[in-house]
Tab-separated table of C-alpha atoms in Angstrom:
chain	number	residue	atom	x	y	z
A	13	MET	CA	-11.716	164.952	-14.637
A	14	SER	CA	-15.154	164.406	-13.118
A	15	THR	CA	-16.218	162.557	-9.973
A	16	ASN	CA	-19.717	161.219	-9.411
A	17	VAL	CA	-21.435	161.671	-6.057
A	18	VAL	CA	-23.812	158.782	-5.330
A	19	MET	CA	-26.580	158.284	-2.792
A	20	PRO	CA	-24.870	156.266	-0.019
A	21	GLN	CA	-26.403	153.273	1.732
A	22	MET	CA	-26.927	154.439	5.316
A	23	GLY	CA	-27.530	151.031	6.875
A	24	GLU	CA	-27.999	147.444	5.756
A	25	SER	CA	-31.766	147.653	5.257
A	26	VAL	CA	-31.854	151.174	3.797
A	27	THR	CA	-32.683	151.255	0.066
A	28	GLU	CA	-33.204	154.983	-0.514
A	29	GLY	CA	-32.604	158.422	0.932
A	30	THR	CA	-34.263	161.825	0.719
A	31	ILE	CA	-32.153	164.872	-0.095
A	32	THR	CA	-32.974	167.323	2.688
A	33	SER	CA	-30.627	170.163	1.725
A	34	TRP	CA	-27.624	170.938	-0.444
A	35	PHE	CA	-24.844	172.803	1.380
A	36	LYS	CA	-23.145	173.787	-1.888
A	37	GLN	CA	-24.440	175.186	-5.172
A	38	PRO	CA	-23.243	174.516	-8.737
A	39	GLY	CA	-19.984	176.383	-9.280
A	40	ASP	CA	-18.942	176.243	-5.605
A	41	TRP	CA	-15.582	174.760	-4.672
A	42	VAL	CA	-15.764	171.738	-2.368
A	43	ASP	CA	-12.871	170.187	-0.446
A	44	LYS	CA	-12.720	166.440	-0.024
A	45	ASP	CA	-14.665	165.298	3.068
A	46	ASP	CA	-16.477	168.641	3.355
A	47	SER	CA	-20.199	168.221	4.057
A	48	LEU	CA	-21.885	168.374	0.654
A	49	LEU	CA	-25.528	167.636	1.465
A	50	LEU	CA	-27.874	166.411	4.185
A	51	ILE	CA	-29.926	163.276	3.563
A	52	THR	CA	-32.742	161.703	5.541
A	53	THR	CA	-33.578	158.006	5.690
A	54	ASP	CA	-35.957	156.016	7.870
A	55	LYS	CA	-32.946	155.333	10.111
A	56	VAL	CA	-31.014	158.563	10.467
A	57	ASP	CA	-30.341	162.087	9.237
A	58	ALA	CA	-26.754	162.304	8.006
A	59	GLU	CA	-24.406	164.730	6.294
A	60	VAL	CA	-22.750	163.276	3.197
A	61	PRO	CA	-19.067	164.209	2.752
A	62	SER	CA	-17.648	165.063	-0.637
A	63	PRO	CA	-15.754	162.101	-2.159
A	64	ALA	CA	-13.186	164.425	-3.782
A	65	SER	CA	-12.089	168.037	-4.081
A	66	GLY	CA	-13.425	170.054	-6.985
A	67	TYR	CA	-16.146	172.344	-8.269
A	68	LEU	CA	-19.744	171.212	-7.968
A	69	GLN	CA	-20.544	170.774	-11.654
A	70	LYS	CA	-24.113	169.438	-11.566
A	71	VAL	CA	-26.846	168.761	-9.031
A	72	LEU	CA	-28.999	166.017	-10.529
A	73	PHE	CA	-31.747	165.886	-7.893
A	74	PRO	CA	-33.308	168.821	-6.017
A	75	GLU	CA	-34.023	169.081	-2.310
A	76	GLY	CA	-36.968	166.951	-1.233
A	77	GLU	CA	-36.344	164.251	-3.838
A	78	THR	CA	-36.163	160.604	-2.692
A	79	VAL	CA	-33.460	158.653	-4.510
A	80	GLU	CA	-32.443	154.983	-4.510
A	81	ILE	CA	-29.000	154.095	-3.161
A	82	ASP	CA	-26.030	154.063	-5.571
A	83	THR	CA	-27.781	156.573	-7.857
A	84	VAL	CA	-25.588	159.447	-9.092
A	85	ILE	CA	-26.955	162.609	-7.470
A	86	ALA	CA	-24.236	165.146	-8.349
A	87	VAL	CA	-21.034	165.572	-10.342
A	88	LEU	CA	-17.771	167.220	-9.253
A	89	SER	CA	-15.239	168.616	-11.720
A	90	ALA	CA	-11.678	169.878	-11.431
A	91	ASP	CA	-12.508	172.598	-13.986
A	92	LYS	CA	-14.812	175.410	-12.878
A	93	SER	CA	-15.836	176.093	-16.483
A	94	ASP	CA	-17.665	172.753	-16.464
A	95	ALA	CA	-19.939	173.845	-13.625
A	96	SER	CA	-23.617	174.189	-14.440
A	97	ASP	CA	-25.541	177.349	-13.631
A	98	GLY	CA	-28.273	175.350	-11.900
A	99	PRO	CA	-29.586	171.916	-11.086
A	100	ALA	CA	-29.702	169.518	-13.981
A	101	GLU	CA	-32.935	167.734	-14.711
A	102	ALA	CA	-33.368	164.389	-13.015
A	103	PRO	CA	-33.302	161.398	-15.368
A	104	LYS	CA	-36.675	160.990	-17.066
A	105	ALA	CA	-38.545	157.751	-17.284
A	106	ALA	CA	-38.785	156.082	-20.669
A	107	PRO	CA	-41.969	157.065	-22.581
A	108	GLU	CA	-44.840	154.643	-22.327
A	109	PRO	CA	-45.771	152.786	-25.521
A	110	SER	CA	-48.879	154.052	-27.304
A	111	LYS	CA	-52.121	152.168	-26.855
A	112	ASP	CA	-52.257	151.401	-30.600
A	113	ALA	CA	-48.786	149.840	-30.540
A	114	GLU	CA	-49.707	147.794	-27.487
A	115	GLN	CA	-52.880	146.506	-29.146
A	116	ASP	CA	-51.014	145.553	-32.344
A	117	ALA	CA	-48.297	143.632	-30.480
A	118	PRO	CA	-48.635	139.848	-30.098
A	119	GLU	CA	-49.887	138.689	-26.708
A	120	SER	CA	-46.454	137.364	-25.727
A	121	GLN	CA	-44.846	140.755	-26.438
A	122	LYS	CA	-47.293	142.904	-24.522
A	123	PRO	CA	-45.657	144.502	-21.501
A	124	ALA	CA	-46.523	143.053	-18.128
A	125	PRO	CA	-48.327	145.442	-15.812
A	126	ALA	CA	-45.796	147.411	-13.781
A	127	LEU	CA	-45.986	147.327	-10.021
A	128	ALA	CA	-45.871	150.605	-8.166
A	129	ALA	CA	-42.658	151.076	-6.191
A	130	VAL	CA	-43.832	151.870	-2.692
A	131	GLY	CA	-41.608	154.214	-0.701
A	132	SER	CA	-40.072	155.918	-3.749
A	133	SER	CA	-41.272	159.260	-2.491
A	134	ALA	CA	-41.598	160.901	0.871
A	135	ASN	CA	-45.247	161.524	0.036
A	136	SER	CA	-46.071	158.057	-1.300
A	137	GLY	CA	-49.381	156.692	-0.084
A	138	GLY	CA	-50.697	153.204	0.574
A	139	THR	CA	-52.024	151.256	3.489
A	140	VAL	CA	-49.802	150.069	6.328
A	141	THR	CA	-49.968	146.521	4.936
A	142	GLU	CA	-48.753	147.737	1.550
A	143	LEU	CA	-45.950	149.724	3.164
A	144	ARG	CA	-44.952	146.738	5.287
A	145	ARG	CA	-44.728	144.324	2.361
A	146	SER	CA	-43.796	146.554	-0.564
A	147	ARG	CA	-40.936	148.484	1.021
A	148	SER	CA	-38.349	146.160	-0.416
A	149	SER	CA	-35.083	146.578	-2.259
A	150	PRO	CA	-35.029	147.707	-5.904
A	151	LEU	CA	-33.739	144.229	-6.806
A	152	VAL	CA	-36.797	142.510	-5.318
A	153	ARG	CA	-39.185	144.983	-6.946
A	154	ARG	CA	-37.499	144.399	-10.305
A	155	MET	CA	-37.761	140.610	-9.872
A	156	ALA	CA	-41.453	141.010	-9.050
A	157	GLU	CA	-42.001	142.986	-12.244
A	158	GLU	CA	-40.139	140.407	-14.341
A	159	HIS	CA	-42.219	137.537	-12.934
A	160	ASN	CA	-45.472	139.555	-12.880
A	161	VAL	CA	-45.874	138.882	-9.149
A	162	ASP	CA	-47.808	141.097	-6.746
A	163	ILE	CA	-45.337	141.727	-3.932
A	164	ASN	CA	-48.238	142.214	-1.499
A	165	ALA	CA	-48.995	138.496	-1.794
A	166	ILE	CA	-45.620	137.573	-0.274
A	167	SER	CA	-45.069	137.313	3.482
A	168	GLY	CA	-41.928	139.308	4.283
A	169	THR	CA	-39.388	138.298	6.927
A	170	GLY	CA	-37.145	141.352	6.645
A	171	ILE	CA	-37.037	144.392	8.904
A	172	SER	CA	-40.547	145.821	9.447
A	173	GLY	CA	-41.934	143.020	7.271
A	174	ARG	CA	-39.944	143.864	4.147
A	175	VAL	CA	-39.899	141.245	1.399
A	176	THR	CA	-36.339	139.965	0.934
A	177	LYS	CA	-34.820	138.217	-2.071
A	178	LYS	CA	-34.990	134.931	-0.136
A	179	ASP	CA	-38.709	135.508	0.554
A	180	PHE	CA	-39.317	136.102	-3.152
A	181	LEU	CA	-37.416	132.999	-4.294
A	182	ASN	CA	-39.199	130.847	-1.699
A	183	TYR	CA	-42.510	132.203	-2.959
A	184	LEU	CA	-41.672	131.277	-6.549
A	185	GLU	CA	-40.651	127.742	-5.532
A	186	ASN	CA	-43.855	127.157	-3.569
A	187	LYS	CA	-46.226	129.163	-5.737
A	188	PRO	CA	-49.410	127.157	-6.358
A	189	ALA	CA	-50.354	126.353	-9.929
A	190	ALA	CA	-52.768	128.800	-11.521
A	191	PRO	CA	-56.356	127.513	-11.292
A	192	ALA	CA	-58.357	126.728	-14.413
A	193	SER	CA	-60.190	129.627	-15.960
A	194	ARG	CA	-63.501	130.330	-14.253
A	195	PRO	CA	-66.193	132.931	-14.682
A	196	THR	CA	-65.187	136.179	-13.057
A	197	PRO	CA	-66.924	136.427	-9.651
A	198	ALA	CA	-68.741	139.520	-8.553
A	199	ALA	CA	-66.534	142.176	-7.010
A	200	ALA	CA	-65.890	141.575	-3.324
A	201	ALA	CA	-66.958	144.098	-0.768
A	202	ALA	CA	-64.337	146.724	0.047
A	203	PRO	CA	-62.223	145.908	3.133
A	204	ARG	CA	-63.190	147.490	6.395
A	205	THR	CA	-60.070	149.657	6.329
A	206	ALA	CA	-61.645	151.574	3.441
A	207	ASP	CA	-64.152	152.981	5.935
A	208	ALA	CA	-61.333	155.050	7.390
A	209	GLY	CA	-61.546	157.296	4.332
A	210	ARG	CA	-64.902	158.695	5.435
A	211	TYR	CA	-63.219	160.142	8.548
A	212	ALA	CA	-60.359	161.786	6.636
A	213	TYR	CA	-60.154	165.538	7.162
A	214	GLN	CA	-60.577	167.730	4.102
A	215	PRO	CA	-58.321	170.815	4.403
A	216	VAL	CA	-59.759	174.282	3.887
A	217	ALA	CA	-58.068	177.285	2.325
A	218	SER	CA	-57.042	178.816	5.661
A	219	ASP	CA	-55.167	175.690	6.815
A	220	ARG	CA	-51.365	175.629	6.811
A	221	ILE	CA	-50.232	172.306	5.299
A	222	GLU	CA	-46.907	170.839	6.419
A	223	PRO	CA	-45.942	167.558	4.691
A	224	PHE	CA	-44.483	164.784	6.832
A	225	THR	CA	-40.717	164.598	6.880
A	226	PRO	CA	-39.341	161.159	5.912
A	227	MET	CA	-38.506	160.508	9.574
A	228	ARG	CA	-41.976	161.447	10.825
A	229	LYS	CA	-43.591	159.312	8.114
A	230	SER	CA	-41.344	156.370	9.014
A	231	ILE	CA	-42.133	156.709	12.730
A	232	ALA	CA	-45.875	156.804	12.001
A	233	ASP	CA	-45.676	153.740	9.739
A	234	HIS	CA	-43.615	151.733	12.214
A	235	MET	CA	-45.895	152.600	15.140
A	236	VAL	CA	-48.957	151.306	13.310
A	237	ILE	CA	-47.080	148.196	12.170
A	238	SER	CA	-45.956	147.517	15.753
A	239	ARG	CA	-49.479	147.977	17.081
A	240	ASP	CA	-50.743	145.466	14.515
A	241	THR	CA	-47.862	143.045	15.194
A	242	SER	CA	-47.943	142.860	19.002
A	243	VAL	CA	-50.716	143.006	21.558
A	244	HIS	CA	-49.697	145.928	23.784
A	245	VAL	CA	-50.289	145.651	27.526
A	246	THR	CA	-49.111	148.403	29.896
A	247	THR	CA	-48.286	147.937	33.570
A	248	VAL	CA	-47.493	150.930	35.816
A	249	PHE	CA	-45.354	150.823	38.973
A	250	GLU	CA	-44.401	153.630	41.337
A	251	ILE	CA	-40.741	153.489	42.416
A	252	ASP	CA	-39.124	155.252	45.373
A	253	MET	CA	-35.982	156.870	43.911
A	254	THR	CA	-34.798	158.485	47.153
A	255	ARG	CA	-31.720	156.282	47.585
A	256	VAL	CA	-30.803	156.594	43.913
A	257	ALA	CA	-31.125	160.386	44.111
A	258	LYS	CA	-28.785	160.484	47.129
A	259	LEU	CA	-26.274	158.188	45.414
A	260	ARG	CA	-26.353	160.325	42.288
A	261	ALA	CA	-25.887	163.538	44.267
A	262	SER	CA	-22.862	162.122	46.097
A	263	HIS	CA	-21.111	161.133	42.839
A	264	LYS	CA	-22.057	163.984	40.471
A	265	ALA	CA	-18.970	166.077	41.230
A	266	ALA	CA	-16.559	163.156	40.819
A	267	TYR	CA	-18.154	162.174	37.515
A	268	ALA	CA	-18.051	165.793	36.316
A	269	GLN	CA	-14.283	165.843	36.892
A	270	LYS	CA	-14.076	162.923	34.461
A	271	GLY	CA	-16.123	164.846	31.902
A	272	VAL	CA	-19.283	162.796	32.449
A	273	LYS	CA	-22.708	164.187	33.336
A	274	LEU	CA	-24.393	161.809	35.770
A	275	SER	CA	-28.148	161.680	35.180
A	276	PHE	CA	-30.713	159.194	36.442
A	277	MET	CA	-30.621	157.260	33.155
A	278	PRO	CA	-27.461	155.171	33.874
A	279	PHE	CA	-29.040	153.916	37.104
A	280	ILE	CA	-32.236	153.022	35.240
A	281	LEU	CA	-30.302	151.211	32.503
A	282	LYS	CA	-28.362	149.262	35.129
A	283	ALA	CA	-31.634	148.217	36.755
A	284	VAL	CA	-32.882	147.086	33.329
A	285	THR	CA	-29.834	144.891	32.688
A	286	ASP	CA	-30.184	143.327	36.151
A	287	GLY	CA	-33.875	142.706	35.480
A	288	ILE	CA	-33.154	141.125	32.094
A	289	ALA	CA	-30.678	138.755	33.745
A	290	GLN	CA	-33.501	137.585	36.007
A	291	TYR	CA	-36.228	137.635	33.331
A	292	PRO	CA	-34.523	136.861	29.969
A	293	THR	CA	-37.864	136.744	28.153
A	294	MET	CA	-37.772	140.552	28.202
A	295	ASN	CA	-34.674	140.356	25.972
A	296	SER	CA	-36.158	138.002	23.400
A	297	ALA	CA	-37.873	138.061	20.019
A	298	ILE	CA	-40.702	135.999	18.564
A	299	VAL	CA	-39.827	133.773	15.598
A	300	ASP	CA	-42.896	132.018	14.172
A	301	ARG	CA	-44.222	130.109	17.213
A	302	SER	CA	-40.914	130.130	19.087
A	303	ILE	CA	-39.047	132.450	21.449
A	304	ALA	CA	-35.514	133.489	20.468
A	305	TYR	CA	-33.582	134.452	23.594
A	306	ARG	CA	-31.039	137.135	22.679
A	307	GLN	CA	-27.644	136.561	24.257
A	308	GLU	CA	-26.496	140.169	23.846
A	309	VAL	CA	-28.146	142.902	25.886
A	310	ASN	CA	-28.200	145.938	23.591
A	311	LEU	CA	-30.259	148.727	25.106
A	312	GLY	CA	-31.965	151.289	22.892
A	313	MET	CA	-32.224	154.745	24.456
A	314	ALA	CA	-34.824	157.081	22.957
A	315	VAL	CA	-33.454	160.587	22.355
A	316	ALA	CA	-35.762	163.452	21.390
A	317	VAL	CA	-34.256	165.723	18.729
A	318	ASP	CA	-35.626	168.840	17.067
A	319	TRP	CA	-36.521	166.935	13.895
A	320	GLY	CA	-37.933	163.735	15.426
A	321	LEU	CA	-36.847	160.836	17.599
A	322	LEU	CA	-33.708	158.683	17.475
A	323	VAL	CA	-32.968	155.477	19.386
A	324	PRO	CA	-29.199	154.922	19.626
A	325	VAL	CA	-28.163	151.507	20.927
A	326	ILE	CA	-25.753	150.861	23.819
A	327	ARG	CA	-24.244	147.485	22.967
A	328	ASN	CA	-23.451	144.916	25.650
A	329	ALA	CA	-24.951	147.231	28.259
A	330	ASP	CA	-24.961	144.418	30.816
A	331	GLU	CA	-21.145	144.459	30.801
A	332	LYS	CA	-20.902	148.165	31.678
A	333	SER	CA	-20.628	149.811	35.084
A	334	ILE	CA	-22.621	152.887	36.092
A	335	LEU	CA	-19.678	155.004	34.912
A	336	GLY	CA	-19.535	153.167	31.584
A	337	LEU	CA	-23.271	153.562	31.069
A	338	ALA	CA	-23.074	157.259	31.996
A	339	ARG	CA	-20.358	157.788	29.390
A	340	SER	CA	-22.404	155.978	26.732
A	341	VAL	CA	-25.563	157.943	27.577
A	342	SER	CA	-23.783	161.318	27.397
A	343	ASP	CA	-21.883	160.459	24.226
A	344	MET	CA	-24.817	159.054	22.272
A	345	ALA	CA	-27.292	161.735	23.311
A	346	GLU	CA	-24.847	164.474	22.305
A	347	ARG	CA	-23.998	162.902	18.941
A	348	ALA	CA	-27.678	162.205	18.233
A	349	ARG	CA	-28.479	165.914	18.555
A	350	GLU	CA	-25.468	166.806	16.374
A	351	ARG	CA	-26.487	164.315	13.627
A	352	LYS	CA	-23.242	162.399	14.092
A	353	LEU	CA	-24.598	158.895	14.775
A	354	SER	CA	-23.868	156.187	12.231
A	355	PRO	CA	-26.702	153.930	11.007
A	356	ASP	CA	-25.101	150.942	12.761
A	357	GLU	CA	-25.490	152.755	16.093
A	358	LEU	CA	-29.259	152.880	15.536
A	359	GLN	CA	-29.757	149.167	14.875
A	360	GLY	CA	-29.561	145.900	16.773
A	361	GLY	CA	-31.339	146.890	19.982
A	362	THR	CA	-32.855	144.120	22.104
A	363	PHE	CA	-34.771	146.291	24.620
A	364	THR	CA	-35.656	149.987	24.619
A	365	VAL	CA	-35.972	152.619	27.350
A	366	THR	CA	-37.834	155.870	26.702
A	367	ASN	CA	-37.961	158.779	29.130
A	368	PRO	CA	-40.838	161.226	28.536
A	369	GLY	CA	-40.579	162.105	32.219
A	370	VAL	CA	-38.020	164.780	31.315
A	371	PHE	CA	-40.947	166.704	29.798
A	372	GLY	CA	-42.995	166.396	32.990
A	373	SER	CA	-45.066	163.371	31.987
A	374	LEU	CA	-46.270	161.264	34.923
A	375	PHE	CA	-46.184	158.094	32.817
A	376	GLY	CA	-46.762	157.046	29.218
A	377	THR	CA	-47.846	154.097	27.087
A	378	PRO	CA	-45.145	153.784	24.409
A	379	ILE	CA	-45.240	151.560	21.341
A	380	ILE	CA	-42.886	148.554	21.251
A	381	ASN	CA	-39.835	148.938	19.020
A	382	GLN	CA	-40.151	145.863	16.769
A	383	PRO	CA	-38.913	143.135	16.741
A	384	GLN	CA	-38.386	143.622	20.478
A	385	VAL	CA	-41.019	142.336	22.898
A	386	ALA	CA	-41.063	145.090	25.528
A	387	ILE	CA	-40.252	148.724	26.230
A	388	LEU	CA	-39.745	150.610	29.511
A	389	CYS	CA	-41.223	154.081	29.881
A	390	VAL	CA	-39.804	156.297	32.653
A	391	GLY	CA	-42.047	159.031	34.022
A	392	THR	CA	-41.104	162.193	35.855
A	393	ILE	CA	-38.893	161.842	38.959
A	394	THR	CA	-39.945	164.119	41.817
């Protein structure tokens, strides 16, 4: 009896994952719920447990491969004799029709031009605009191919500007009629963004090349998208933390007895929730030409990890005491560094706090975590 291992969906908006490492090799025995592989998405790094006990029969995709969700990536078998000696080849794409066959086919039977699936590989290229609009679900990309629609022409309302199924259907309903045939105009001048290519660095033989990890690539894409989405204005204040430092010092021992490390962060988060209560615009989002005031106060807390940056979310932070916030901070920071956060714990934030001050930074100018409208940067406390 065989059991398929599929690429899981690590979050509502996640459509693919990159296989970072396999913990088992073909022929190895695996117990149910043992960690089988590590995957990376634009939301989280996560270990995937084995769905059943058995021998790892086949590995269908190697490390470094980006795979769509629900795709079979490995096979388990109860019989060790079924195990493969090595990774099986990934499914191959169907061969393209020959040019002669395409020319002989009637016009109505000629294949429509395929649209490139952006984001199918950790090293896929494209401009930020293309990434913003084309990073959609496989369903939407398939619909675009069937209707011969350029997905870049559709304004996306999904996370990070993704084109949703609803966006696509609305586009089809309101699509203007094709204009009458006209003489082909002269080619338009290349967009200004093309000038950026002249400043691209050309590596030399002595350089050491390290490809972006999926997380680093996602962070870079989202930062540029956020910069292009919101006008960023930074204001710097100097705060006297003397009283907070004394209060923290007087309670550290009592909190430690409860298994909680009391840092400055819970006090800062409490100040943020009090400030949001007074200035609710800081806990809002922009919808078209309107302001959506968020009723929940879910604070994102940036956590630096060895492989990147994670922003776990403390939900309903305004309802927590200093002790409750301290427990949440300790728990989420620890689980972030141990790769034990679920995708749901990294979504739904309404305001973010980042703390580069722990590295000695006096202050910083962070990028807003879209679709939020503001972010607080905490500098070093002396």
